[in-house]
PDB file of C-alpha atoms in Angstrom:
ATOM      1  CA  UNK A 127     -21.286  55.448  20.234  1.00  0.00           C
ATOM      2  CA  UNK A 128     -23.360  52.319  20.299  1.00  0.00           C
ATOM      3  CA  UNK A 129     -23.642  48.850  18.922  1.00  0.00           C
ATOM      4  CA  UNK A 130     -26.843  49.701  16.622  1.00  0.00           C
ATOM      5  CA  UNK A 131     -24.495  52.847  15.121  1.00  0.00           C
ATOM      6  CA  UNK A 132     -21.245  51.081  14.585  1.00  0.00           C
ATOM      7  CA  UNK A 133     -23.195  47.975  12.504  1.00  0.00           C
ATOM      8  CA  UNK A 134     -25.068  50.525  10.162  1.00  0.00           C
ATOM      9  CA  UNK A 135     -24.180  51.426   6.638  1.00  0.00           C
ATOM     10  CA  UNK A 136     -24.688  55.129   7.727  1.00  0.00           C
ATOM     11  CA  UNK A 137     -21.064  54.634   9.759  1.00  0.00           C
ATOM     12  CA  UNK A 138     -18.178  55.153   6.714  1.00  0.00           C
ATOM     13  CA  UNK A 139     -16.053  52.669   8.362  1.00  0.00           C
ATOM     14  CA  UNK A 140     -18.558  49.947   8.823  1.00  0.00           C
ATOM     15  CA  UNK A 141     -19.420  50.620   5.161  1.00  0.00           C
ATOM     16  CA  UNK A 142     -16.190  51.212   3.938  1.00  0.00           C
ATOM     17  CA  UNK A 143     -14.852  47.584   5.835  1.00  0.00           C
ATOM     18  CA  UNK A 144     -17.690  45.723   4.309  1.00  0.00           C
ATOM     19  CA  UNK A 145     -16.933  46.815   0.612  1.00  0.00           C
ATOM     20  CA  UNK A 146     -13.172  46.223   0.998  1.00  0.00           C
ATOM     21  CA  UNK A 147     -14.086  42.703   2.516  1.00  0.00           C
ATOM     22  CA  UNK A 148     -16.733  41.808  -0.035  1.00  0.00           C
ATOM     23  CA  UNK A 149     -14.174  43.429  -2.921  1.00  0.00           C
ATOM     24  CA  UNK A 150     -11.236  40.634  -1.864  1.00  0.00           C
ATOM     25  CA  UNK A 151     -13.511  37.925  -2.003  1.00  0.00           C
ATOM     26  CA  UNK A 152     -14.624  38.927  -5.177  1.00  0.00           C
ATOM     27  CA  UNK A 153     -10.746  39.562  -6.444  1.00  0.00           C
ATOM     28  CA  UNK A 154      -9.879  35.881  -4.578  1.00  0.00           C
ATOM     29  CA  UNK A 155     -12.955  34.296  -6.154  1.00  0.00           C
ATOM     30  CA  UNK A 156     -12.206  35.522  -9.961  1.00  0.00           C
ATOM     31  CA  UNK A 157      -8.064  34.905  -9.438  1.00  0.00           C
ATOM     32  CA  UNK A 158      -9.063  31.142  -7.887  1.00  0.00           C
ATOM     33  CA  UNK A 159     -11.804  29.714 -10.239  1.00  0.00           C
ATOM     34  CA  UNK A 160     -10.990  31.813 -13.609  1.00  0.00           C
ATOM     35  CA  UNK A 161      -8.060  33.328 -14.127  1.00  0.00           C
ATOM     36  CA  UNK A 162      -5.714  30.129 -12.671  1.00  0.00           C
ATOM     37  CA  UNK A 163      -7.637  27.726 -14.676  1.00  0.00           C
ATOM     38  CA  UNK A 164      -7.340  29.549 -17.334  1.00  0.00           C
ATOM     39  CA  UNK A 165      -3.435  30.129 -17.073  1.00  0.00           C
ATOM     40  CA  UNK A 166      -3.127  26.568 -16.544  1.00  0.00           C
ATOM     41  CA  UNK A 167      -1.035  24.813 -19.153  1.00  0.00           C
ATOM     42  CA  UNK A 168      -2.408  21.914 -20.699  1.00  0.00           C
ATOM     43  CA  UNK A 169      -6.044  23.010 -20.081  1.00  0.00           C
ATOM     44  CA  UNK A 170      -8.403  23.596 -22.376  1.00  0.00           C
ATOM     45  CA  UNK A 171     -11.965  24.703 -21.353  1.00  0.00           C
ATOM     46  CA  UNK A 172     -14.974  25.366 -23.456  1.00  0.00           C
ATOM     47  CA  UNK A 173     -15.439  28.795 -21.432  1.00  0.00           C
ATOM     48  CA  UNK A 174     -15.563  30.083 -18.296  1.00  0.00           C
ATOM     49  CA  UNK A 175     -17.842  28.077 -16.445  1.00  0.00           C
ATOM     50  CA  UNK A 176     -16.381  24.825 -17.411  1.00  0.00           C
ATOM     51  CA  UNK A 177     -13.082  26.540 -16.079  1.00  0.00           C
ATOM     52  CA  UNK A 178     -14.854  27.397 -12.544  1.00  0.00           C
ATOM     53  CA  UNK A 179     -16.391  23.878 -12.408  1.00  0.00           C
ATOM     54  CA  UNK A 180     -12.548  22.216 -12.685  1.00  0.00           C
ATOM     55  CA  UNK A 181     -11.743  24.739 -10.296  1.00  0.00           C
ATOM     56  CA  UNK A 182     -14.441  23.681  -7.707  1.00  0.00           C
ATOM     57  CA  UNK A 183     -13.489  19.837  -8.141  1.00  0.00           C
ATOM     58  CA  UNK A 184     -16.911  19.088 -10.249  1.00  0.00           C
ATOM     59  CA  UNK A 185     -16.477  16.188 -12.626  1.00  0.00           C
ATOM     60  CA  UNK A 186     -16.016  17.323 -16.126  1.00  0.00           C
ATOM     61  CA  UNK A 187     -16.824  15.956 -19.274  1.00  0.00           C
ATOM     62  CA  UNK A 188     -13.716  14.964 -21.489  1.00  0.00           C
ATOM     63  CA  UNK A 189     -13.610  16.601 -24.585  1.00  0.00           C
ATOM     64  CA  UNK A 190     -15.029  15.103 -27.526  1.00  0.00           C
ATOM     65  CA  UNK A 191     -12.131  15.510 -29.869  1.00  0.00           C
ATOM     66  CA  UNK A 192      -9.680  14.536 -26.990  1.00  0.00           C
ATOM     67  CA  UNK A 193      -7.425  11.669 -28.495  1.00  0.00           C
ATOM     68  CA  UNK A 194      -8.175   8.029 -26.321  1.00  0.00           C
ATOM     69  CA  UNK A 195      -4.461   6.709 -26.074  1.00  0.00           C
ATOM     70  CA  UNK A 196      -4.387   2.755 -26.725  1.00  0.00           C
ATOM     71  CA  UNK A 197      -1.756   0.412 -25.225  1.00  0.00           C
ATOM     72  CA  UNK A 198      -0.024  -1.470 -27.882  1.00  0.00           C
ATOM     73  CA  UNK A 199      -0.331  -4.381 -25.882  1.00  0.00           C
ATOM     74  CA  UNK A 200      -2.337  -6.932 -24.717  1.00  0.00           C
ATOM     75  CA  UNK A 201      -4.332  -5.436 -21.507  1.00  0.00           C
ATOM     76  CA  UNK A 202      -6.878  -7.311 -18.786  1.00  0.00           C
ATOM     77  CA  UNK A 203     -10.671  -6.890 -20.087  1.00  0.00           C
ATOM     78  CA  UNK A 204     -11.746  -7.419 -16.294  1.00  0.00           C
ATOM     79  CA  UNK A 205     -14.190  -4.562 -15.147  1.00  0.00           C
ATOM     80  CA  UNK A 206     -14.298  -4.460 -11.001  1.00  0.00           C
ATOM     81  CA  UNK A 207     -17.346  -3.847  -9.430  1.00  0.00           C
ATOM     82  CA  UNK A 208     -17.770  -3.485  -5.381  1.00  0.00           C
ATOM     83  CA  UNK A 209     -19.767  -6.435  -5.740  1.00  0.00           C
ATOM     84  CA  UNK A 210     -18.492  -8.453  -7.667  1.00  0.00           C
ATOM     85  CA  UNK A 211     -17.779 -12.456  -6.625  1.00  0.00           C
ATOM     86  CA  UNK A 212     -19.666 -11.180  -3.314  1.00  0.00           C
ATOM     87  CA  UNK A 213     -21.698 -14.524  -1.492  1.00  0.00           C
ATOM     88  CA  UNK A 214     -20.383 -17.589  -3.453  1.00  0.00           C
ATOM     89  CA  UNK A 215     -23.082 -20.783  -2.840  1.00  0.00           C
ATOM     90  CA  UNK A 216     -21.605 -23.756  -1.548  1.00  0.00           C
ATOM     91  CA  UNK A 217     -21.858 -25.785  -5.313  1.00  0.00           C
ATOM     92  CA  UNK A 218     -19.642 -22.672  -6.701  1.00  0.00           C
ATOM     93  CA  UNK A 219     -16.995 -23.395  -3.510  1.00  0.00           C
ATOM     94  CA  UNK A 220     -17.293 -27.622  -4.086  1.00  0.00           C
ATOM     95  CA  UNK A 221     -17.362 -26.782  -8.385  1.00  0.00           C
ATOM     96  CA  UNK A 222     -13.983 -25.005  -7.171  1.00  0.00           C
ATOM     97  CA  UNK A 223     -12.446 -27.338  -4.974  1.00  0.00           C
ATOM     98  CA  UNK A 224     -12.620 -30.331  -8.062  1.00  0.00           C
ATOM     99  CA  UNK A 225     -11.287 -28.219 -10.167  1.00  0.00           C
ATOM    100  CA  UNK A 226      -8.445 -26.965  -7.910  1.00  0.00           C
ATOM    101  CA  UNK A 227      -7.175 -30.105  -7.932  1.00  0.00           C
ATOM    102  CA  UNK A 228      -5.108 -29.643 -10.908  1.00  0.00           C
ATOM    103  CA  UNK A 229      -3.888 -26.665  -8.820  1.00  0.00           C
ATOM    104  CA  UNK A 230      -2.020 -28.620  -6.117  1.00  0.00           C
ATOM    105  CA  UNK A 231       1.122 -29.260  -7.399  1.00  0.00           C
ATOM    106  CA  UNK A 232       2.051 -26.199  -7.656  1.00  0.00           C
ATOM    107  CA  UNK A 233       0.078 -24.227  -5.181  1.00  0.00           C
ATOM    108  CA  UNK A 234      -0.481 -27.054  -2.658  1.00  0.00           C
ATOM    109  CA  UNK A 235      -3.962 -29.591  -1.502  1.00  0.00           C
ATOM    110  CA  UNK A 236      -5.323 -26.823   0.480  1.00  0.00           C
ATOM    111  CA  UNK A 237      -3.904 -23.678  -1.599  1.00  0.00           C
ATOM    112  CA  UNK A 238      -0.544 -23.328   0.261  1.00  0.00           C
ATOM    113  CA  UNK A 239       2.670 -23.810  -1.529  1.00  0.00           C
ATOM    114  CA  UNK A 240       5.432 -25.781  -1.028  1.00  0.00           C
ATOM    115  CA  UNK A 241       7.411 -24.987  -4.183  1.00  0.00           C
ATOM    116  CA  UNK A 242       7.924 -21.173  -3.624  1.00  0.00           C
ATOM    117  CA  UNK A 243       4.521 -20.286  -5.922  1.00  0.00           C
ATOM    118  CA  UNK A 244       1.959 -17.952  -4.182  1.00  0.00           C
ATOM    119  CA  UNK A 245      -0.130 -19.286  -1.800  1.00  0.00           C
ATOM    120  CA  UNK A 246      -3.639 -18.896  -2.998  1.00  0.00           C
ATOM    121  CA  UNK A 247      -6.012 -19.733   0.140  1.00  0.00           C
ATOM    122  CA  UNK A 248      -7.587 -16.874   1.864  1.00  0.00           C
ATOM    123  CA  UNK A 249      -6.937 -14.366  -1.238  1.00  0.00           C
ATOM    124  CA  UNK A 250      -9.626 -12.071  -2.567  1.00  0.00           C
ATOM    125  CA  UNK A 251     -11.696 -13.667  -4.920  1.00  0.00           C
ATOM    126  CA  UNK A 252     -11.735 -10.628  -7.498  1.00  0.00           C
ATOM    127  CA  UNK A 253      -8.122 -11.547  -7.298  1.00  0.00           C
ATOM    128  CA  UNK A 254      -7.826 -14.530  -8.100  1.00  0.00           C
ATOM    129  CA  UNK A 255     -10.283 -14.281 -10.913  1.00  0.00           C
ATOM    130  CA  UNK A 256      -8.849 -11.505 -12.565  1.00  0.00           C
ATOM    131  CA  UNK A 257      -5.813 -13.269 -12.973  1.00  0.00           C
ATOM    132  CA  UNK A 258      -7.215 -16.088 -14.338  1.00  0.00           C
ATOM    133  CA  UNK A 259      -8.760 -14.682 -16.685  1.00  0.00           C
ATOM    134  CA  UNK A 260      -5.335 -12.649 -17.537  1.00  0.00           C
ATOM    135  CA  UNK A 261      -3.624 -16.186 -18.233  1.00  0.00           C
ATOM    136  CA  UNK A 262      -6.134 -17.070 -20.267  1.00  0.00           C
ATOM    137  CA  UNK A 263      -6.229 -14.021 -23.044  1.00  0.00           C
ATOM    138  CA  UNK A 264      -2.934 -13.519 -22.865  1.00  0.00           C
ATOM    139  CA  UNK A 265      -2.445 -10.222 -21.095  1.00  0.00           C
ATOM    140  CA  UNK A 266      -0.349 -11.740 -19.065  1.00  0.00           C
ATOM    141  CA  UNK A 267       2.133 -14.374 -19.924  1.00  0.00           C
ATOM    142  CA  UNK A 268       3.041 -18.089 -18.237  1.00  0.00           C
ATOM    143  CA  UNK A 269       4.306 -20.965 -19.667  1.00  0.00           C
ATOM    144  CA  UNK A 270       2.652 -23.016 -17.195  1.00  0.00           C
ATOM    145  CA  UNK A 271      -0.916 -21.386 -16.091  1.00  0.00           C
ATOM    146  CA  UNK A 272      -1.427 -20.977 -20.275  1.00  0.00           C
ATOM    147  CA  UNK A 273      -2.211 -24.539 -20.682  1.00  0.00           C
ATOM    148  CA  UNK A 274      -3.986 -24.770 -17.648  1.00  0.00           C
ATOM    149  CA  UNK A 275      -6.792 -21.841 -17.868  1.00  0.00           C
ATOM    150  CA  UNK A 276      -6.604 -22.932 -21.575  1.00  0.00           C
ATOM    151  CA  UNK A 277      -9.779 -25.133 -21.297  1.00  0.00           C
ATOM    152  CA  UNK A 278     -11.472 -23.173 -18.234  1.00  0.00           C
ATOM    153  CA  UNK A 279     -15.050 -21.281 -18.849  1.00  0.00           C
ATOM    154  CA  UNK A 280     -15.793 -18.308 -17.158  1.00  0.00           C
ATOM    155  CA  UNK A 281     -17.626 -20.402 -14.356  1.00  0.00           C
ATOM    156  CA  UNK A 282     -14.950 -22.463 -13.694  1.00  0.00           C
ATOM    157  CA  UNK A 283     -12.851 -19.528 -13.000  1.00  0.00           C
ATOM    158  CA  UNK A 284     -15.304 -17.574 -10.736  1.00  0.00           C
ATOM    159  CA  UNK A 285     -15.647 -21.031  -8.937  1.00  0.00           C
ATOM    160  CA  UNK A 286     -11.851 -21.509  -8.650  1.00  0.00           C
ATOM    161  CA  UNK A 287     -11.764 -17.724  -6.883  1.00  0.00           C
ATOM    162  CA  UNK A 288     -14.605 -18.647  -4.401  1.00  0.00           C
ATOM    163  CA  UNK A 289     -13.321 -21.740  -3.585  1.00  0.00           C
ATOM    164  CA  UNK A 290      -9.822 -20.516  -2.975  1.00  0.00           C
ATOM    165  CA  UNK A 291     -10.943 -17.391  -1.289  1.00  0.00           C
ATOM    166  CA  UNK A 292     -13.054 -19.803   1.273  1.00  0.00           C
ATOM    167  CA  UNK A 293     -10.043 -21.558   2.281  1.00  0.00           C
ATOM    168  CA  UNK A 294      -8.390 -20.004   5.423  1.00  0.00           C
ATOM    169  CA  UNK A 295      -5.646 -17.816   4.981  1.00  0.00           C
ATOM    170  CA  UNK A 296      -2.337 -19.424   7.487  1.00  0.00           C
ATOM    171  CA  UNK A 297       0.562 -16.277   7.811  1.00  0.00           C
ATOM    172  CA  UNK A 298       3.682 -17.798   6.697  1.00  0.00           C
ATOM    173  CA  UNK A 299       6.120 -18.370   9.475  1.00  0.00           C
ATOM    174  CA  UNK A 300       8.185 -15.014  10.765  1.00  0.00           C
ATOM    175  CA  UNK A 301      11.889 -15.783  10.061  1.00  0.00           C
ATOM    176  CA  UNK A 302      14.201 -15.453  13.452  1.00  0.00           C
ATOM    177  CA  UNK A 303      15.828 -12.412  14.561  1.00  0.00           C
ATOM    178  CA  UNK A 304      18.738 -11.884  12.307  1.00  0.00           C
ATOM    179  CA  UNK A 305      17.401 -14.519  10.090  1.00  0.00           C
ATOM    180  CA  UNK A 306      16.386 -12.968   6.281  1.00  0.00           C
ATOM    181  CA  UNK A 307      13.403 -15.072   4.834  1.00  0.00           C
ATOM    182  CA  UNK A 308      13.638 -18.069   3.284  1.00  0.00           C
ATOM    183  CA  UNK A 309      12.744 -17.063  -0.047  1.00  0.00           C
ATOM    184  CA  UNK A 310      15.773 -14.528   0.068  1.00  0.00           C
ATOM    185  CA  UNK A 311      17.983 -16.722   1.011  1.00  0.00           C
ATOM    186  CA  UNK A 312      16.949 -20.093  -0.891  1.00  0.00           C
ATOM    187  CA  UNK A 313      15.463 -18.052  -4.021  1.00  0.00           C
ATOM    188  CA  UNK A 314      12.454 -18.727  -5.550  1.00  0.00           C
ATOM    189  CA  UNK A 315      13.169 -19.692  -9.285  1.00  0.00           C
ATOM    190  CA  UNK A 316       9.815 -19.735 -10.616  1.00  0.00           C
ATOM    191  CA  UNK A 317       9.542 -16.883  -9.553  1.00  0.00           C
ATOM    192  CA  UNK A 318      12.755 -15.337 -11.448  1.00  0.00           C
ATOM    193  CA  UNK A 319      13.961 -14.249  -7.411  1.00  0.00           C
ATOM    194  CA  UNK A 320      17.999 -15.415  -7.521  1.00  0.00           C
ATOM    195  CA  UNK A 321      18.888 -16.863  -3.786  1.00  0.00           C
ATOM    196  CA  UNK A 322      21.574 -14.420  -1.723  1.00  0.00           C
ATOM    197  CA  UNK A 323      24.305 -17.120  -0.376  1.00  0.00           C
ATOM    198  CA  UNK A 324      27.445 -18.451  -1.131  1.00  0.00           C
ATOM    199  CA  UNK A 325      27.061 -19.406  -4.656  1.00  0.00           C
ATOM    200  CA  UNK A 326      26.019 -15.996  -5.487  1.00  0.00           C
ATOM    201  CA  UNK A 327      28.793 -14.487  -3.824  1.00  0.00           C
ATOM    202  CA  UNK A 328      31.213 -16.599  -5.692  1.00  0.00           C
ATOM    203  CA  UNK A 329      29.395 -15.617  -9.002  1.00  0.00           C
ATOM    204  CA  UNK A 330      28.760 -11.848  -8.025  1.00  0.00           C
ATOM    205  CA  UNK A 331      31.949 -10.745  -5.776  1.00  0.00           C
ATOM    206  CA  UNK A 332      29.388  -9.717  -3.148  1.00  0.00           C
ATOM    207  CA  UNK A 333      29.563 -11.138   0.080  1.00  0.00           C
ATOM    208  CA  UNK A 334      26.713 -13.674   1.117  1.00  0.00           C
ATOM    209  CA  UNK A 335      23.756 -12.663   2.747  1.00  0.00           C
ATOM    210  CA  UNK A 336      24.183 -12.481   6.786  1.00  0.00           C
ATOM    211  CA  UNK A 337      22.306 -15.945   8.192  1.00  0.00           C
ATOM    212  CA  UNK A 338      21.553 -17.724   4.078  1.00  0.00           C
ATOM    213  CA  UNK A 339      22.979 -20.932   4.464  1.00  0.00           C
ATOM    214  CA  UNK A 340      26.899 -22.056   4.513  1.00  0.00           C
ATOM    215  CA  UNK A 341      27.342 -18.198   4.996  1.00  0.00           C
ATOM    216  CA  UNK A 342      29.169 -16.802   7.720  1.00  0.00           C
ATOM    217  CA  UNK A 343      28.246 -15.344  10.340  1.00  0.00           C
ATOM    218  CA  UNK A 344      29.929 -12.462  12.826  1.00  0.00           C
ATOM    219  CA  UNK A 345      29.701 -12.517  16.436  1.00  0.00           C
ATOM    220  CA  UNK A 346      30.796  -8.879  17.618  1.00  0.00           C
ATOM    221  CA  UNK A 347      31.675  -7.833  21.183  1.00  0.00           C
ATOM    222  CA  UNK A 348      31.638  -4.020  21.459  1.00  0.00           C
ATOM    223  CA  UNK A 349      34.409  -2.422  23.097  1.00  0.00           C
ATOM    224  CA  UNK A 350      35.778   0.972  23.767  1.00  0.00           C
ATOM    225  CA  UNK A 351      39.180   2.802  23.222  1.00  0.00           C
ATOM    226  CA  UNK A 352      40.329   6.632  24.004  1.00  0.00           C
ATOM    227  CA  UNK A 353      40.616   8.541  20.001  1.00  0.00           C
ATOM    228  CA  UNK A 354      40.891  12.109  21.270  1.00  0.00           C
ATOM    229  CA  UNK A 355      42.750  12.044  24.549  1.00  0.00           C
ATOM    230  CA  UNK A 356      43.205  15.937  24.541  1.00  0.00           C
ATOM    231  CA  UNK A 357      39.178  16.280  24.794  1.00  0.00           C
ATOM    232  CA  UNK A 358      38.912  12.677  26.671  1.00  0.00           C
ATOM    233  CA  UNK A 359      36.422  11.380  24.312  1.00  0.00           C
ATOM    234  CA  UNK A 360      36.125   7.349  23.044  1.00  0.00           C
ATOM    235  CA  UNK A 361      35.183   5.823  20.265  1.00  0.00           C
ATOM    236  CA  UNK A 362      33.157   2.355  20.082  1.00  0.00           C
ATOM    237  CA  UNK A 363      35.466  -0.372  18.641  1.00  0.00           C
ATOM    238  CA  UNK A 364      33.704  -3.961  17.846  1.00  0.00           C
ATOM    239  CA  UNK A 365      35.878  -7.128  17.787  1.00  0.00           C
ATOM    240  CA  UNK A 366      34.422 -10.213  15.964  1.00  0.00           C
ATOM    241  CA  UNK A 367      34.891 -13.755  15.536  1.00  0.00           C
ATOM    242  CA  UNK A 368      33.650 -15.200  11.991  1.00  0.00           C
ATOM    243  CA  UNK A 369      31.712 -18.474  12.164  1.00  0.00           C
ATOM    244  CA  UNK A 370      30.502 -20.758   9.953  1.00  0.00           C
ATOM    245  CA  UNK A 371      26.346 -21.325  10.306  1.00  0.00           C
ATOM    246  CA  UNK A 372      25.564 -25.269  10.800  1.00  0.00           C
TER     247      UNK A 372
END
């Protein structure tokens, strides 16, 4: 029998094959884009095409009588665009830099903290802005930036984001091995972050932090002793000296 014979609808199997084929696609086709959508709880679709558009990941209009679900409280009215705060001019980075100064004492000269607050230099300007502008209406809540933003136009705060943005961002320092950062071990209290030493383990019951301050520290030597002689197995034993960090 030949190639031209076995492909032609004359040949009952090549016919028969096809219409089983094209009859599961059609079965997999209905089952996928109608029938699951439909069976779906929670959905509700206008028909049966809006049920195979959901199906085929096509954006779908929400429905008109659908209930919009407002926070009961205050929420940021910033709207992010992709190019948004894109190519500040160098009078919006100088307008920022004058007006950063009543920044520094809190977020340090060049936008780099000394008194556990975030540092600010080298952050995205969107950032920056956004919160800002958060201080300012209230939807989100500091004693201390309230007063501040209080007075501040919306120019002043898009310069303040370029200008902080343009500064270089330094990585803080890597604490050393062993070592927990500094900000876990000293605390950060405007921050609301509680330091893990000593005084905390006195208040708590816990024992301090391994390498905070005034807290001990263990030196271990591993060693080895025989627990199963009958199967002549050991077990790793550690004996430690406790010593008091300078």
């Amino acid at each position: 029998m030949t190639r031209e014979r076995i492909a032609s609808f004359r040949n009952p199997w090549f016919t028969a094959s096809v219409a089983i084929t094209a009859s599961i696609a059609l079965v997999a086709a209905v089952v996928g884009f109608v029938w699951l959508p439909l069976a779906h709880p929670g959905e509700r679709f206008k028909g049966v095409w809006d049920a195979i558009c959901s199906a085929a990941g096509l954006v779908r209009n929400a429905p008109s009588g659908s209930q919009i679900v407002s926070a009961d409280y205050l929420t940021t009215s910033v709207e992010f665009d992709p190019r948004m705060l894109r190519g500040a001019s160098a009078e919006s980075i100088g307008r920022g830099a004058t007006l950063a100064l009543r920044c520094t004492m809190c977020h340090g000269a060049r936008g780099l903290s000394q008194a556990d607050t975030p540092n600010l230099a080298g952050q995205y300007p969107v950032t920056i802005y956004k919160e800002l502008v958060d201080f300012k209406t209230g939807a989100r809540a500091s004693a201390v930036m309230a007063p501040l933003v209080a007075d501040l136009s919306d120019a002043d705060m898009r310069d303040l984001a370029a200008y902080y943005a343009y500064l270089p961002r330094v990585s803080a320092p890597q604490p050393a091995a062993g070592e927990p950062p500094r900000i876990v071990a000293s605390g950060a209290p405007l921050r609301g972050v509680a330091p893990v030493g000593p005084a905390t383990a006195k208040l708590t019951g816990k024992p301090a932090l391994r390498g905070s301050r005034d807290s001990p520290r263990s030196i271990c030597a591993p060693s080895s002793r025989p627990s199963r002689p009958e199967f002549g197995t050991t077990t790793s034993a550690s004996r430690c000296v406790t010593s008091r960090a300078g």
